mmCIF file of C-alpha atoms in Angstrom:
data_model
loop_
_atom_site.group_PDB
_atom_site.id
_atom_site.type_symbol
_atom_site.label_atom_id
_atom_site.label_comp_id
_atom_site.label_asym_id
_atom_site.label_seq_id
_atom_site.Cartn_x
_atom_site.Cartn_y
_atom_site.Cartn_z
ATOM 1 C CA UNK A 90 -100.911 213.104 62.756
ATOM 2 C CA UNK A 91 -103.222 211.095 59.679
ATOM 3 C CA UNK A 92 -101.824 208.094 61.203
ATOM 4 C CA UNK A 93 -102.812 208.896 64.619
ATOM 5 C CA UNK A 94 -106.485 209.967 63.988
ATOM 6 C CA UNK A 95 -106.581 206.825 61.842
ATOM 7 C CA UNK A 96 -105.947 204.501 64.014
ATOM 8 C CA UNK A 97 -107.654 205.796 66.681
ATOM 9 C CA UNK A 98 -110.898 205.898 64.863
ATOM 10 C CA UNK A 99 -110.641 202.107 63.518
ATOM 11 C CA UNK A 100 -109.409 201.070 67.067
ATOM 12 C CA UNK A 101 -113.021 202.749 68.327
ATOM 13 C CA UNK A 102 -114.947 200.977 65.434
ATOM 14 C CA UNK A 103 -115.986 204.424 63.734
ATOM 15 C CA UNK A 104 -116.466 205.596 60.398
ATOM 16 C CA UNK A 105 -115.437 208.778 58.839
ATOM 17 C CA UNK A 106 -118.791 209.516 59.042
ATOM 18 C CA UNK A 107 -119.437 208.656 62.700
ATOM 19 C CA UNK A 108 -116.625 209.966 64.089
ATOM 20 C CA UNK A 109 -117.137 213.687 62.419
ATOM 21 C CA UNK A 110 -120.762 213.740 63.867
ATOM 22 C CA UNK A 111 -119.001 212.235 67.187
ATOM 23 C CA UNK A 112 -116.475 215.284 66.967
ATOM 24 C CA UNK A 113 -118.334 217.817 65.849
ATOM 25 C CA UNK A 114 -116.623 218.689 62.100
ATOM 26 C CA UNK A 115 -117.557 217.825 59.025
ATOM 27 C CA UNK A 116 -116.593 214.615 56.954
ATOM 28 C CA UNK A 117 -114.654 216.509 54.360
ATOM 29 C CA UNK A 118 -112.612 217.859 56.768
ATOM 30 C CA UNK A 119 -112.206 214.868 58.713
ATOM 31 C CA UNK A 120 -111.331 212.597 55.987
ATOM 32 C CA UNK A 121 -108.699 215.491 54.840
ATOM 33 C CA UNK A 122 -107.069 215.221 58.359
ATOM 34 C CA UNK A 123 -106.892 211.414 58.190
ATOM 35 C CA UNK A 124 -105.092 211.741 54.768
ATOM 36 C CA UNK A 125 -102.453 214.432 55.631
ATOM 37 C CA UNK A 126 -104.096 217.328 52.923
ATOM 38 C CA UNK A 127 -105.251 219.346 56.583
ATOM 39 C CA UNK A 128 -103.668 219.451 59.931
ATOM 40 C CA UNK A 129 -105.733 219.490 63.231
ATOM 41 C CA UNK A 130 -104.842 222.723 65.621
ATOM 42 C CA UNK A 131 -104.260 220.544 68.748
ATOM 43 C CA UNK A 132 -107.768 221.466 70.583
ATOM 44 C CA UNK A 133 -109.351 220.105 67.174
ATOM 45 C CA UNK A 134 -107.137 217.007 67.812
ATOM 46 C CA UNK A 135 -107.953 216.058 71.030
ATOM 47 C CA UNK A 136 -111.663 216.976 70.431
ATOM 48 C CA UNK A 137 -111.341 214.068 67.558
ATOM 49 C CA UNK A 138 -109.292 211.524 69.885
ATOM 50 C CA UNK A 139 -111.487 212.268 72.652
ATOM 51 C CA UNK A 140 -114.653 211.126 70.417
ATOM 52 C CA UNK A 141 -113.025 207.977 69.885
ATOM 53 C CA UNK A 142 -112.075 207.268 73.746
ATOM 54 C CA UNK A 143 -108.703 208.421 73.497
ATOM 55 C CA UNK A 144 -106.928 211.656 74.916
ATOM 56 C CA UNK A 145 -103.335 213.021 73.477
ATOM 57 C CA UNK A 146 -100.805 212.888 75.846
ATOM 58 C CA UNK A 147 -97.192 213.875 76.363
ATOM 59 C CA UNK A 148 -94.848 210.025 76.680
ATOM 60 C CA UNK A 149 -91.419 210.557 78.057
ATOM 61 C CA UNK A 150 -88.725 209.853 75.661
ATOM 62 C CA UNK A 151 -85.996 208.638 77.644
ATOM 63 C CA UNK A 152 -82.117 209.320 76.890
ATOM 64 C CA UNK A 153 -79.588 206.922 78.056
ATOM 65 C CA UNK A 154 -76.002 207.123 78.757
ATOM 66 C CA UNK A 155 -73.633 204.358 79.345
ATOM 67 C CA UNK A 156 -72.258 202.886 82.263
ATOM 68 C CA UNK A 157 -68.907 200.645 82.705
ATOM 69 C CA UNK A 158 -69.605 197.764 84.508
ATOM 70 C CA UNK A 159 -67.260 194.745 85.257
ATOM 71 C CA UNK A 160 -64.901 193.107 82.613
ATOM 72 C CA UNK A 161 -65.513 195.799 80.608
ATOM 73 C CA UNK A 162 -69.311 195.222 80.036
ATOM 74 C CA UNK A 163 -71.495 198.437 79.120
ATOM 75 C CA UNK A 164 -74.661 199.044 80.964
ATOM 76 C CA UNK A 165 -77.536 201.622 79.520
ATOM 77 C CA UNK A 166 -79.295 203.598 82.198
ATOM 78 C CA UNK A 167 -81.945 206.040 81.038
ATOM 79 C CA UNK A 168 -82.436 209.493 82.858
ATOM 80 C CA UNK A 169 -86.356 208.554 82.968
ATOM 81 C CA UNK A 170 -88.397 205.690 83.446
ATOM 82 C CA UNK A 171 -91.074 205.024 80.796
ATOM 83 C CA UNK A 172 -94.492 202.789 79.920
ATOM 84 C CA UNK A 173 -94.988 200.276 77.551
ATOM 85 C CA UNK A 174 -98.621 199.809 75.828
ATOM 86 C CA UNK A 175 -100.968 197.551 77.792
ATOM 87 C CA UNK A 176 -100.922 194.535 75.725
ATOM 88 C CA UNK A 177 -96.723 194.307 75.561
ATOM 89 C CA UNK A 178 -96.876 193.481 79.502
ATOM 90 C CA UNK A 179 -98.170 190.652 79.714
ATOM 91 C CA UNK A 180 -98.007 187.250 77.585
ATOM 92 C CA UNK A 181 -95.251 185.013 76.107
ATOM 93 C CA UNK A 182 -91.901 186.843 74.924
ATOM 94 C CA UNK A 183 -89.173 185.185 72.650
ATOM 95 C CA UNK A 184 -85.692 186.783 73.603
ATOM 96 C CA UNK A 185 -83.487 187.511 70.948
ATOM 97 C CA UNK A 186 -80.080 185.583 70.973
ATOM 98 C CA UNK A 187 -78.311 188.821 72.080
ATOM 99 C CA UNK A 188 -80.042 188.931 74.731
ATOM 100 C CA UNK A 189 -80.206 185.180 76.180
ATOM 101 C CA UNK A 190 -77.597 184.161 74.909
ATOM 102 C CA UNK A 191 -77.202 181.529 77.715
ATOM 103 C CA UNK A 192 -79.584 179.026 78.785
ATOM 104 C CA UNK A 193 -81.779 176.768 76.447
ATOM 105 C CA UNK A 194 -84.804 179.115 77.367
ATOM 106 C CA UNK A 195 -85.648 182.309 75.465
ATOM 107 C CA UNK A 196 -89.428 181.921 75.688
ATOM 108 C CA UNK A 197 -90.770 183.692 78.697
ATOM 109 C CA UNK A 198 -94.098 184.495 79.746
ATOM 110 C CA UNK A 199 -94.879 188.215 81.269
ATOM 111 C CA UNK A 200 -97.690 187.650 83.101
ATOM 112 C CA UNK A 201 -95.953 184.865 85.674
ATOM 113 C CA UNK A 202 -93.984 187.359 88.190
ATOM 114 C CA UNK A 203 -90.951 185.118 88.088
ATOM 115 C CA UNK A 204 -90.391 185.107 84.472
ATOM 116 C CA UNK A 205 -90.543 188.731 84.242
ATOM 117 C CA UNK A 206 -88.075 189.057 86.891
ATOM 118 C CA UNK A 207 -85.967 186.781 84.516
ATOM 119 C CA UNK A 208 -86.460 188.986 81.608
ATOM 120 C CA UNK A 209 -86.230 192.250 83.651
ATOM 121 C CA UNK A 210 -82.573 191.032 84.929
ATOM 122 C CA UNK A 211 -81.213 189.957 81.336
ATOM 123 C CA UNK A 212 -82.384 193.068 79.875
ATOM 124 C CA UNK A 213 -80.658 195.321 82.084
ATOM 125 C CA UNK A 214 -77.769 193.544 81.750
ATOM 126 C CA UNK A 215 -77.423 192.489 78.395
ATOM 127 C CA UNK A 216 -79.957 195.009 76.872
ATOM 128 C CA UNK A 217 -79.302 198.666 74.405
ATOM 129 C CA UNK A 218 -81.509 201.160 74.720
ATOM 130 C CA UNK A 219 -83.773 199.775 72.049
ATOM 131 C CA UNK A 220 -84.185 196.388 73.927
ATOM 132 C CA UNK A 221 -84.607 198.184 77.425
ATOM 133 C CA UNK A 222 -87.716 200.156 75.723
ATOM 134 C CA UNK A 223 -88.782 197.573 73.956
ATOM 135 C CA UNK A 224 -88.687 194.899 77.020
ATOM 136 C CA UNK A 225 -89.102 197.078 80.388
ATOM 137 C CA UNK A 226 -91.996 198.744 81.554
ATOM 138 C CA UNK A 227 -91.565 201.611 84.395
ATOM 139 C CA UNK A 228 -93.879 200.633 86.490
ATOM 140 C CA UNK A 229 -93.843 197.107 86.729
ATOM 141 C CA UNK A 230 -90.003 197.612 87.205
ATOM 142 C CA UNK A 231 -90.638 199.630 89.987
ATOM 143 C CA UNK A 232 -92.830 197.048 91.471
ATOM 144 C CA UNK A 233 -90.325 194.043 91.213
ATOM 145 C CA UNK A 234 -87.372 196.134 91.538
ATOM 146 C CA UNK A 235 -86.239 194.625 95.035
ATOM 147 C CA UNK A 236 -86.473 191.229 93.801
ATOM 148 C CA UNK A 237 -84.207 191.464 90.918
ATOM 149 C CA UNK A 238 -80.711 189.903 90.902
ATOM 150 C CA UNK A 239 -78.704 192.418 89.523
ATOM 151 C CA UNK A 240 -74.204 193.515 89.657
ATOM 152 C CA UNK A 241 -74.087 196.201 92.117
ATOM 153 C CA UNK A 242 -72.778 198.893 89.521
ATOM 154 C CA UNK A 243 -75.953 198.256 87.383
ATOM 155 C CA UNK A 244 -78.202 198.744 90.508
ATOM 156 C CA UNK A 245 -76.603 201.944 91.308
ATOM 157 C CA UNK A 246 -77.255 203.479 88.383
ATOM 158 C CA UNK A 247 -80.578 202.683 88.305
ATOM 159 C CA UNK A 248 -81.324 203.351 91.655
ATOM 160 C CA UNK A 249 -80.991 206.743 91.071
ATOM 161 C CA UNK A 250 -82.999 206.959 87.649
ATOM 162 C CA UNK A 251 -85.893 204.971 89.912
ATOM 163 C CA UNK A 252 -84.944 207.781 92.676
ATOM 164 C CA UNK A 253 -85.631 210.328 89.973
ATOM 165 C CA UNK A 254 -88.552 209.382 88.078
ATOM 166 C CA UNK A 255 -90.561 208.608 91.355
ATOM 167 C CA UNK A 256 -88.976 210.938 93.638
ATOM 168 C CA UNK A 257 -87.696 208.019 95.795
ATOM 169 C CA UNK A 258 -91.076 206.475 96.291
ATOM 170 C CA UNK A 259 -91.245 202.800 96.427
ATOM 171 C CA UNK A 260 -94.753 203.368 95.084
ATOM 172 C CA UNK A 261 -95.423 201.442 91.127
ATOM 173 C CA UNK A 262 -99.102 203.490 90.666
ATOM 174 C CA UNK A 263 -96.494 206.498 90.765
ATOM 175 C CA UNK A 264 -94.453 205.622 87.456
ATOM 176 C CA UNK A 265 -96.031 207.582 84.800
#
């Protein structure tokens, strides 16, 4: 919780000081919020977020169970699709080695639709559950889905978690 007020008030730019005026408490209590002697009830909490431009809100956490695939190759597929922060969908990516482990190139870059096709496609195949949140965003997965090259068995599977999370809409905007 300290961290979260924290960061959220340096991300905004605020001081202690400004962002207890902003929220409407005092700076002692603030300041014992932001160092873990105090917890916020949650309306106090999103009153404090909110001064700082942000809101609380609930993130899926997304279980995965594995799926067989050919030549005895394991597949992840989550029961829910999820979002990555802003900033980690878009730019240049390195691969790990587990990951591209064939091919000279492990450098790709997000924001060119191709290349994140390319990572999209070795992630699901070669990916855990760490790399798949780590790599994949919901709703730009959604959007490229039908242009991935993927084994039938993986695109099964997550057909249906697609199916689930967006209620069978081919719509992106819909991911939350």
């Amino acid at each position: 919780m300290k961290d979260l007020i924290d960061q959220a008030r340096q991300t905004a730019g605020l001081s202690i000081q400004a962002l207890a005026d902003l929220a409407g408490t005092s700076r002692p209590t603030l300041s014992a919020y932001i160092h873990g002697h105090k917890s916020p009830r949650s309306d106090t909490l999103e009153r404090i977020l909110a001064a700082t431009g942000h809101e609380l809100a609930l993130q899926p956490h997304p279980r995965f169970d594995p799926i067989a695939g050919r030549n005895g190759r394991t597949y992840w597929v989550p029961d829910t699709l999820w979002r990555l922060p802003i900033a980690e969908t878009a730019g240049a990516v390195v691969l790990p080695i587990h990951l591209q482990w064939s091919g000279p190139e492990r450098t790709f870059d997000l924001s060119i639709r191709s290349d994140r096709a390319r990572v999209y496609e070795i992630v699901l195949r070669e990916g855990t559950p760490d790399d798949l949140t780590r790599y994949i965003d919901g709703a730009f997965l959604k959007d490229i889905w039908d242009e991935l090259v993927l084994p039938t068995t993986l695109r099964s599977a997550w057909q249906t978690a697609l199916d689930r999370t967006t209620g069978g809409s081919n719509t992106a905007s819909e991911v939350a």
